[in-house]
Amino acid sequence: MTLISTSLNGLGLVLLTHAVYSAHEHSLLPTTAALPLDITIELLAAVLLLCIGIVLASPDLKPIKWSVWGGKLSREEHKAAEKAGDVTERDPYEQLDVRRGFLDIRSKRQDFADWVREGATK
Amino acid sequence: MSATLLDPPPHISPPTALHLSQQAPLVLASSPASSLPWPISLLTSSETPETWSIHENLLLACLRTGDDRSARQVLDRMVARFGDENERVMALRGLYEEAVARDKGSLEKVLKEYETTIKDDPTNMPIRKRHIALLRSLGRPTDAIAALTYLVDSSPTDAEAWAELADLYASQNLLPQAIYSLEEVLLITPNAWNIHARIGELLYLSAISNGEGGASYKGLAEAMRRFCRSVELNDGYLRGFYGLKLTTSRLLTLQVPKRNDSSAEDLPLPPVTTIEKLNELATTKLAEIVRRGSAKESGWGGYEEAELIAARELLNRDGANVVR
């Protein structure tokens, strides 16, 4: 999909530039004749190609139904953000189960120590 | 499983904590603060908004794994950046002191410190929460509940505090109070599917302890409604479908109580055909989740192994009943 949209956008930009340049050159002529039809057609075709290319290049739409969106969050594995600016979405309500402000650090430490001991005995 | 310091999972398992805390030398090697004097330091510092959330997550991971030296260094950096009086930094320092405390006496000392801080500034929410968490950790749930009810009284829109209160009540087997607190959470976040499921679970627990009478049937019907709402909000929610299946299967084994013992203001009991349909729906959904989740099909990798095993067991148990 990216190949198609990139080539459409590229072609559209070339045609647009060409059409605009031709129109400008035509306006410099001493005659007062109307703009030739082929320039108009080229311009419209370029805009159409660009429209299609940009729409194809846009990212997938997000679900607008709450249940579908929630189901997607539950079903799909979460990819953690690697660097600043990565867009990742998490289950927003899980923090009500975790409650970081009330973190019981001593029991978590104990859990970790138990896990290490278990690994050592195995 | 992917986990980075910038974006750690909410439930951190011991291997993940180890993986996260091992990145400590990397983070500590590059200092975000600049050593140059003030106007130039603004230009040369490499600080971004993410820097400090990385530091905070690293501190928590280090405390979990017992890497107290790195934790101390991270904490010192935060104190140097935000000052001693910052509420969040104060809470993190309290967390550090709790974690490194060796005996009960030093924990009591930390508790005393929290109490003096709260006396000086009663609006310091992070420290109030630490105070309650430490009370609970010391095995004094009654004191924790008293402090927490006072906190939600003064800050009734704090969903996290209400959820903690519900958990404390549930741990003391005070189910009606726990359900009330969860309903308060729902007033703040009406679409929280996990809270709907949690209320369903508590209603289920209180209904099965009620015996087999009409009250039990009504409680189970109410639990079923809660689970229905949670899967209505999230159509891939394993916990919701699990509860729905459990409650409907149990409702189908019970005798439907007579009409006259339900008072006028209650919702009418659901008809048996609806319960059967819901049971079927939950079974198909669970079967699909178990099948595709265990096969790790693409777009189905978000379920935890333990949850899938539990769901498979429930399905097998039900299947065995039908064969008999």
Coordinates of C-alpha atoms in Angstrom, one line a residue:
Chain A
M1 CA 0.0 0.0 0.0
T2 CA 2.8 2.4 0.8
L3 CA 4.3 1.8 -2.7
I4 CA 1.1 2.6 -4.4
S5 CA 0.4 5.7 -2.4
T6 CA 4.0 7.0 -2.7
S7 CA 4.0 6.6 -6.4
L8 CA 0.5 8.2 -6.8
N9 CA 1.7 11.2 -4.7
G10 CA 4.9 11.5 -6.6
L11 CA 3.1 11.4 -10.0
G12 CA 0.5 13.8 -8.8
L13 CA 3.1 16.3 -7.5
V14 CA 5.0 16.2 -10.9
L15 CA 1.8 16.8 -12.9
L16 CA 0.7 19.6 -10.5
T17 CA 4.1 21.3 -10.8
H18 CA 4.0 20.9 -14.6
A19 CA 0.4 22.2 -14.9
V20 CA 1.1 25.2 -12.7
Y21 CA 4.3 26.1 -14.6
S22 CA 2.4 25.8 -18.0
A23 CA -0.4 28.1 -16.7
H24 CA 2.2 30.6 -15.5
E25 CA 4.0 30.5 -18.9
H26 CA 0.7 30.9 -20.7
S27 CA -0.2 34.0 -18.7
L28 CA 3.1 35.6 -19.9
L29 CA 2.0 35.3 -23.5
P30 CA 0.9 38.6 -25.2
T31 CA -2.4 37.0 -26.4
T32 CA -5.5 37.1 -24.2
A33 CA -6.7 33.6 -25.2
A34 CA -8.3 31.4 -22.6
L35 CA -6.2 28.8 -20.8
P36 CA -5.8 25.7 -23.1
L37 CA -8.0 22.8 -22.1
D38 CA -5.1 20.3 -21.7
I39 CA -3.6 22.4 -18.9
T40 CA -6.9 22.4 -17.0
I41 CA -7.3 18.7 -17.5
E42 CA -3.7 18.1 -16.3
L43 CA -4.3 20.2 -13.2
L44 CA -7.5 18.4 -12.3
A45 CA -5.9 15.0 -12.8
A46 CA -3.0 15.9 -10.6
V47 CA -5.3 17.0 -7.8
L48 CA -7.3 13.8 -8.1
L49 CA -4.2 11.6 -8.0
L50 CA -2.9 13.5 -4.9
C51 CA -6.3 13.1 -3.2
I52 CA -6.3 9.3 -3.7
G53 CA -2.6 9.0 -2.8
I54 CA -3.0 10.9 0.5
V55 CA -6.1 9.0 1.5
L56 CA -4.3 5.7 0.8
A57 CA -1.3 6.8 2.8
S58 CA -3.3 7.7 5.9
P59 CA -3.1 5.3 8.9
D60 CA -5.8 2.9 9.8
L61 CA -8.9 4.4 11.3
K62 CA -9.5 3.7 15.0
P63 CA -12.7 1.9 15.9
I64 CA -15.5 4.3 16.9
K65 CA -17.5 1.7 18.8
W66 CA -16.5 1.5 22.4
S67 CA -16.8 -2.3 22.6
V68 CA -14.7 -2.9 19.5
W69 CA -12.0 -0.5 20.7
G70 CA -12.0 -2.1 24.1
G71 CA -11.9 -5.6 22.6
K72 CA -8.9 -4.6 20.4
L73 CA -7.1 -3.4 23.5
S74 CA -7.7 -6.7 25.3
R75 CA -7.0 -9.0 22.4
E76 CA -3.9 -7.5 20.9
E77 CA -0.5 -7.7 22.5
H78 CA 0.8 -4.4 23.7
K79 CA 3.9 -3.1 22.1
A80 CA 5.8 -1.0 24.6
A81 CA 7.0 2.5 23.5
E82 CA 10.7 2.4 22.7
K83 CA 11.4 6.1 22.5
A84 CA 9.6 9.4 23.1
G85 CA 6.9 10.1 20.7
D86 CA 5.9 6.5 20.0
V87 CA 2.1 6.2 20.1
T88 CA 0.9 3.2 22.1
E89 CA -2.4 2.8 23.7
R90 CA -3.0 0.8 26.8
D91 CA -6.1 -0.4 28.7
P92 CA -6.9 2.9 30.5
Y93 CA -8.7 1.2 33.3
E94 CA -6.1 -1.2 34.4
Q95 CA -4.6 1.4 36.7
L96 CA -7.7 1.0 38.8
D97 CA -6.6 -2.6 39.4
V98 CA -3.0 -1.8 39.9
R99 CA -3.3 1.5 41.9
R100 CA 0.3 2.8 41.8
G101 CA -0.2 5.4 44.5
F102 CA -0.9 2.6 47.0
L103 CA 2.0 0.3 45.8
D104 CA 2.9 -2.2 48.5
I105 CA 6.6 -2.2 47.8
R106 CA 7.5 -4.7 50.6
S107 CA 5.3 -7.5 49.3
K108 CA 6.6 -6.9 45.8
R109 CA 10.2 -7.1 47.0
Q110 CA 9.2 -10.3 48.8
D111 CA 7.7 -11.7 45.6
F112 CA 10.9 -11.0 43.7
A113 CA 13.1 -12.6 46.4
D114 CA 10.9 -15.7 46.3
W115 CA 11.1 -15.8 42.6
V116 CA 14.9 -15.6 42.7
R117 CA 15.1 -18.3 45.4
E118 CA 12.8 -20.6 43.4
G119 CA 15.0 -20.2 40.3
A120 CA 18.1 -21.0 42.5
T121 CA 16.6 -24.2 43.8
K122 CA 15.5 -25.5 40.4
Chain B
M1 CA 6.9 -9.7 26.2
S2 CA 7.9 -6.1 25.5
A3 CA 8.6 -3.7 28.3
T4 CA 10.6 -0.6 28.3
L5 CA 11.4 1.9 31.1
L6 CA 9.4 4.5 29.2
D7 CA 6.3 2.3 29.0
P8 CA 6.3 -0.5 31.5
P9 CA 3.4 -2.9 31.8
P10 CA 0.9 -2.2 34.7
H11 CA 1.5 -5.6 36.3
I12 CA 5.2 -6.1 36.5
S13 CA 6.3 -9.7 36.9
P14 CA 9.6 -10.6 38.6
P15 CA 11.4 -11.3 35.2
T16 CA 10.2 -8.0 33.8
A17 CA 11.3 -6.2 36.9
L18 CA 14.7 -7.8 36.6
H19 CA 14.9 -6.8 32.9
L20 CA 13.9 -3.2 33.7
S21 CA 16.3 -2.8 36.7
Q22 CA 19.2 -4.1 34.7
Q23 CA 19.0 -1.0 32.5
A24 CA 20.0 1.1 35.6
P25 CA 23.7 1.6 34.6
L26 CA 22.6 2.8 31.2
V27 CA 20.3 5.4 32.5
L28 CA 22.6 6.4 35.3
A29 CA 25.6 6.8 32.9
S30 CA 24.0 9.7 31.1
S31 CA 23.2 12.6 33.4
P32 CA 20.3 14.8 32.2
A33 CA 21.5 17.7 34.2
S34 CA 24.1 20.0 32.9
S35 CA 27.2 21.0 34.9
L36 CA 27.4 24.4 33.3
P37 CA 26.1 27.6 35.0
W38 CA 22.4 28.6 34.5
P39 CA 21.8 30.3 31.2
I40 CA 24.1 27.9 29.3
S41 CA 22.8 24.9 31.1
L42 CA 19.4 25.5 29.5
L43 CA 20.9 25.0 26.1
T44 CA 23.1 22.0 26.9
S45 CA 20.9 19.8 29.0
S46 CA 19.5 16.7 27.4
E47 CA 16.4 16.7 29.6
T48 CA 13.0 15.7 28.0
P49 CA 9.6 15.2 29.6
E50 CA 10.2 11.5 29.3
T51 CA 13.5 11.6 31.2
W52 CA 11.7 11.8 34.6
S53 CA 9.1 9.2 33.9
I54 CA 12.0 6.9 32.9
H55 CA 13.7 7.7 36.2
E56 CA 10.6 7.1 38.2
N57 CA 10.0 3.7 36.6
L58 CA 13.6 2.8 37.1
L59 CA 13.4 3.7 40.8
L60 CA 10.3 1.4 41.2
A61 CA 12.0 -1.5 39.3
C62 CA 15.2 -1.2 41.3
L63 CA 13.3 -1.2 44.6
R64 CA 11.5 -4.3 43.5
T65 CA 14.7 -6.2 42.7
G66 CA 16.6 -4.9 45.8
D67 CA 19.1 -2.8 43.8
D68 CA 19.0 -0.2 46.6
R69 CA 22.2 1.6 45.5
S70 CA 20.9 2.5 42.0
A71 CA 17.5 3.4 43.6
R72 CA 19.3 5.8 45.9
Q73 CA 21.2 7.4 43.0
V74 CA 18.0 7.8 41.0
L75 CA 16.2 9.3 44.0
D76 CA 19.1 11.7 44.6
R77 CA 18.8 13.0 41.1
M78 CA 15.1 13.6 41.5
V79 CA 15.6 15.4 44.7
A80 CA 18.3 17.5 43.1
R81 CA 16.0 18.3 40.2
F82 CA 12.6 18.9 41.9
G83 CA 13.6 19.7 45.5
D84 CA 12.8 18.1 48.8
E85 CA 9.4 19.6 49.1
N86 CA 7.9 18.2 45.9
E87 CA 5.0 16.0 46.9
R88 CA 5.7 13.3 44.4
V89 CA 9.4 13.2 45.3
M90 CA 8.4 13.0 49.0
A91 CA 6.2 10.0 48.3
L92 CA 9.0 8.3 46.3
R93 CA 11.4 8.9 49.1
G94 CA 9.0 7.4 51.5
L95 CA 8.7 4.4 49.2
Y96 CA 12.5 4.0 49.2
E97 CA 12.6 4.2 53.0
E98 CA 9.8 1.6 53.3
A99 CA 11.7 -0.7 50.9
V100 CA 15.0 -0.5 52.7
A101 CA 13.6 -0.7 56.2
R102 CA 15.0 -3.8 57.9
D103 CA 12.7 -4.3 60.9
K104 CA 9.4 -3.2 62.3
G105 CA 10.9 -0.4 64.3
S106 CA 12.2 1.4 61.3
L107 CA 8.9 1.0 59.5
E108 CA 7.1 2.5 62.5
K109 CA 9.5 5.4 62.2
V110 CA 8.6 5.9 58.5
L111 CA 4.9 5.8 59.6
K112 CA 5.6 8.5 62.2
E113 CA 7.3 10.6 59.5
Y114 CA 4.3 10.3 57.3
E115 CA 2.0 11.4 60.1
T116 CA 4.1 14.5 60.8
T117 CA 4.1 15.4 57.1
I118 CA 0.3 15.0 56.9
K119 CA -0.1 17.1 60.0
D120 CA 2.0 19.9 58.4
D121 CA 0.2 19.7 55.1
P122 CA -3.1 17.8 55.1
T123 CA -3.5 18.2 51.3
N124 CA -0.4 16.1 50.5
M125 CA -2.2 13.3 48.6
P126 CA 0.8 11.2 47.6
I127 CA 2.0 11.0 51.2
R128 CA -1.5 10.3 52.5
K129 CA -1.7 7.4 50.0
R130 CA 1.7 6.1 51.1
H131 CA 0.6 6.3 54.7
I132 CA -2.5 4.1 54.0
A133 CA -0.5 1.7 51.9
L134 CA 2.0 1.3 54.7
L135 CA -0.7 0.7 57.3
R136 CA -2.1 -2.0 55.1
S137 CA 1.3 -3.5 54.6
L138 CA 1.8 -3.6 58.3
G139 CA -1.3 -5.6 58.7
R140 CA -3.5 -2.9 60.2
P141 CA -6.4 -2.9 57.7
T142 CA -8.9 -1.3 60.2
D143 CA -6.6 1.8 60.6
A144 CA -6.1 1.9 56.8
I145 CA -9.8 1.8 56.2
A146 CA -10.4 4.6 58.7
A147 CA -7.7 6.8 57.0
L148 CA -8.9 6.0 53.6
T149 CA -12.6 6.9 54.3
Y150 CA -11.3 10.2 55.6
L151 CA -9.3 10.6 52.4
V152 CA -12.3 9.9 50.1
D153 CA -14.4 12.2 52.2
S154 CA -12.1 15.1 51.4
S155 CA -11.4 14.0 47.8
P156 CA -14.4 12.2 46.5
T157 CA -13.4 12.2 42.9
D158 CA -10.3 10.1 43.4
A159 CA -11.1 6.8 41.6
E160 CA -7.9 5.2 42.6
A161 CA -8.7 5.8 46.3
W162 CA -12.2 4.4 46.0
A163 CA -10.9 1.3 44.2
E164 CA -8.3 0.8 47.0
L165 CA -11.0 1.2 49.6
A166 CA -13.1 -1.4 47.8
D167 CA -10.2 -3.8 47.8
L168 CA -9.6 -3.2 51.5
Y169 CA -13.2 -3.8 52.3
A170 CA -13.3 -7.0 50.2
S171 CA -10.1 -8.2 52.0
Q172 CA -12.1 -7.9 55.3
N173 CA -15.1 -9.7 53.7
L174 CA -17.2 -6.6 53.9
L175 CA -18.8 -7.2 50.5
P176 CA -21.7 -4.7 50.6
Q177 CA -19.3 -1.9 51.5
A178 CA -16.9 -3.0 48.8
I179 CA -19.6 -2.9 46.2
Y180 CA -20.7 0.5 47.3
S181 CA -17.1 1.8 46.9
L182 CA -16.9 0.3 43.4
E183 CA -20.2 2.0 42.5
E184 CA -18.5 5.3 43.5
V185 CA -15.6 4.4 41.1
L186 CA -18.2 3.9 38.4
L187 CA -19.7 7.3 39.0
I188 CA -16.2 8.7 38.1
T189 CA -15.4 6.3 35.3
P190 CA -18.7 4.9 34.1
N191 CA -17.1 2.9 31.2
A192 CA -14.5 1.0 33.3
W193 CA -15.2 -2.5 32.2
N194 CA -12.9 -4.1 34.8
I195 CA -14.9 -2.3 37.6
H196 CA -18.2 -3.7 36.2
A197 CA -16.6 -7.1 36.2
R198 CA -15.3 -6.7 39.7
I199 CA -18.7 -5.7 41.1
G200 CA -20.1 -8.8 39.3
E201 CA -17.5 -11.0 41.0
L202 CA -18.3 -9.5 44.5
L203 CA -22.0 -10.0 43.9
Y204 CA -21.4 -13.5 42.8
L205 CA -19.4 -14.2 46.0
S206 CA -22.0 -12.8 48.2
A207 CA -24.8 -14.6 46.3
I208 CA -23.2 -18.0 46.7
S209 CA -22.6 -17.4 50.4
N210 CA -26.3 -16.7 50.7
G211 CA -27.3 -20.3 50.1
E212 CA -29.9 -21.4 47.5
G213 CA -32.9 -19.2 48.2
G214 CA -34.5 -16.4 46.2
A215 CA -32.1 -13.8 47.5
S216 CA -29.2 -15.8 46.1
Y217 CA -31.0 -16.0 42.7
K218 CA -31.5 -12.3 42.7
G219 CA -27.9 -11.6 43.6
L220 CA -26.7 -13.9 40.8
A221 CA -29.1 -12.2 38.3
E222 CA -27.6 -8.9 39.4
A223 CA -24.1 -10.2 39.0
M224 CA -25.0 -11.5 35.5
R225 CA -26.2 -8.0 34.6
R226 CA -22.9 -6.5 35.7
F227 CA -20.9 -9.0 33.6
C228 CA -23.1 -8.3 30.7
R229 CA -22.3 -4.6 31.0
S230 CA -18.6 -5.3 31.1
V231 CA -18.6 -7.4 27.9
E232 CA -20.8 -4.8 26.3
L233 CA -18.1 -2.3 26.9
N234 CA -15.3 -4.6 25.8
D235 CA -16.1 -7.5 23.4
G236 CA -12.8 -9.2 24.0
Y237 CA -12.8 -9.2 27.8
L238 CA -11.9 -12.7 29.0
R239 CA -12.7 -11.9 32.6
G240 CA -16.2 -10.6 31.8
F241 CA -17.1 -13.6 29.6
Y242 CA -15.7 -16.0 32.3
G243 CA -17.9 -14.4 34.9
L244 CA -20.9 -14.4 32.6
K245 CA -20.5 -18.1 31.9
L246 CA -20.0 -18.8 35.6
T247 CA -23.1 -16.9 36.7
T248 CA -25.4 -18.1 34.0
S249 CA -24.4 -21.8 34.5
R250 CA -25.2 -21.4 38.2
L251 CA -28.5 -19.6 37.5
L252 CA -29.6 -22.4 35.2
T253 CA -29.0 -25.0 38.0
L254 CA -31.1 -23.1 40.5
Q255 CA -34.9 -23.1 40.9
V256 CA -36.5 -19.9 39.6
P257 CA -38.1 -18.1 42.7
K258 CA -41.7 -17.2 42.7
R259 CA -42.8 -13.8 41.4
N260 CA -44.3 -12.5 44.6
D261 CA -41.2 -12.4 46.7
S262 CA -39.5 -9.7 44.6
S263 CA -40.5 -6.2 45.7
A264 CA -41.9 -3.7 43.2
E265 CA -38.9 -1.5 42.9
D266 CA -36.5 -4.3 41.9
L267 CA -35.7 -5.0 38.3
P268 CA -37.7 -8.1 37.1
L269 CA -35.7 -11.3 37.0
P270 CA -34.4 -12.3 33.6
P271 CA -36.3 -15.0 31.8
V272 CA -34.7 -18.4 31.6
T273 CA -34.4 -18.3 27.8
T274 CA -32.3 -15.1 28.0
I275 CA -30.0 -16.8 30.5
E276 CA -29.6 -19.8 28.3
K277 CA -28.8 -17.6 25.3
L278 CA -26.3 -15.6 27.3
N279 CA -24.7 -18.8 28.5
E280 CA -24.3 -20.0 25.0
L281 CA -22.8 -16.7 23.9
A282 CA -20.3 -16.7 26.7
T283 CA -19.3 -20.3 25.9
T284 CA -18.7 -19.5 22.2
K285 CA -16.8 -16.4 23.0
L286 CA -14.6 -18.1 25.6
A287 CA -14.0 -21.0 23.2
E288 CA -12.9 -18.6 20.5
I289 CA -10.6 -16.7 22.8
V290 CA -9.1 -19.9 24.2
R291 CA -8.6 -21.4 20.7
R292 CA -7.1 -18.3 19.0
G293 CA -5.3 -17.0 22.1
S294 CA -3.5 -20.2 22.8
A295 CA -2.6 -20.6 19.1
K296 CA -1.1 -17.1 19.3
E297 CA -2.8 -16.0 16.1
S298 CA -1.8 -12.5 15.0
G299 CA -3.9 -9.9 16.9
W300 CA -4.8 -12.4 19.7
G301 CA -1.6 -12.3 21.7
G302 CA -2.8 -10.0 24.5
Y303 CA -4.2 -12.7 26.8
E304 CA -2.2 -14.0 29.7
E305 CA -1.4 -17.7 29.8
A306 CA -2.9 -18.2 33.3
E307 CA -6.2 -16.6 32.2
L308 CA -6.4 -18.9 29.1
I309 CA -5.7 -22.0 31.2
A310 CA -8.5 -21.0 33.7
A311 CA -10.9 -20.4 30.9
R312 CA -10.1 -23.7 29.3
E313 CA -10.7 -25.5 32.6
L314 CA -14.1 -23.8 33.0
L315 CA -15.1 -24.9 29.5
N316 CA -13.9 -28.5 30.1
R317 CA -15.8 -28.7 33.4
D318 CA -18.9 -27.5 31.7
G319 CA -18.4 -30.0 28.9
A320 CA -18.0 -32.9 31.3
N321 CA -21.3 -31.9 33.0
V322 CA -23.1 -32.1 29.7
V323 CA -21.7 -35.5 28.8
R324 CA -22.8 -36.9 32.2

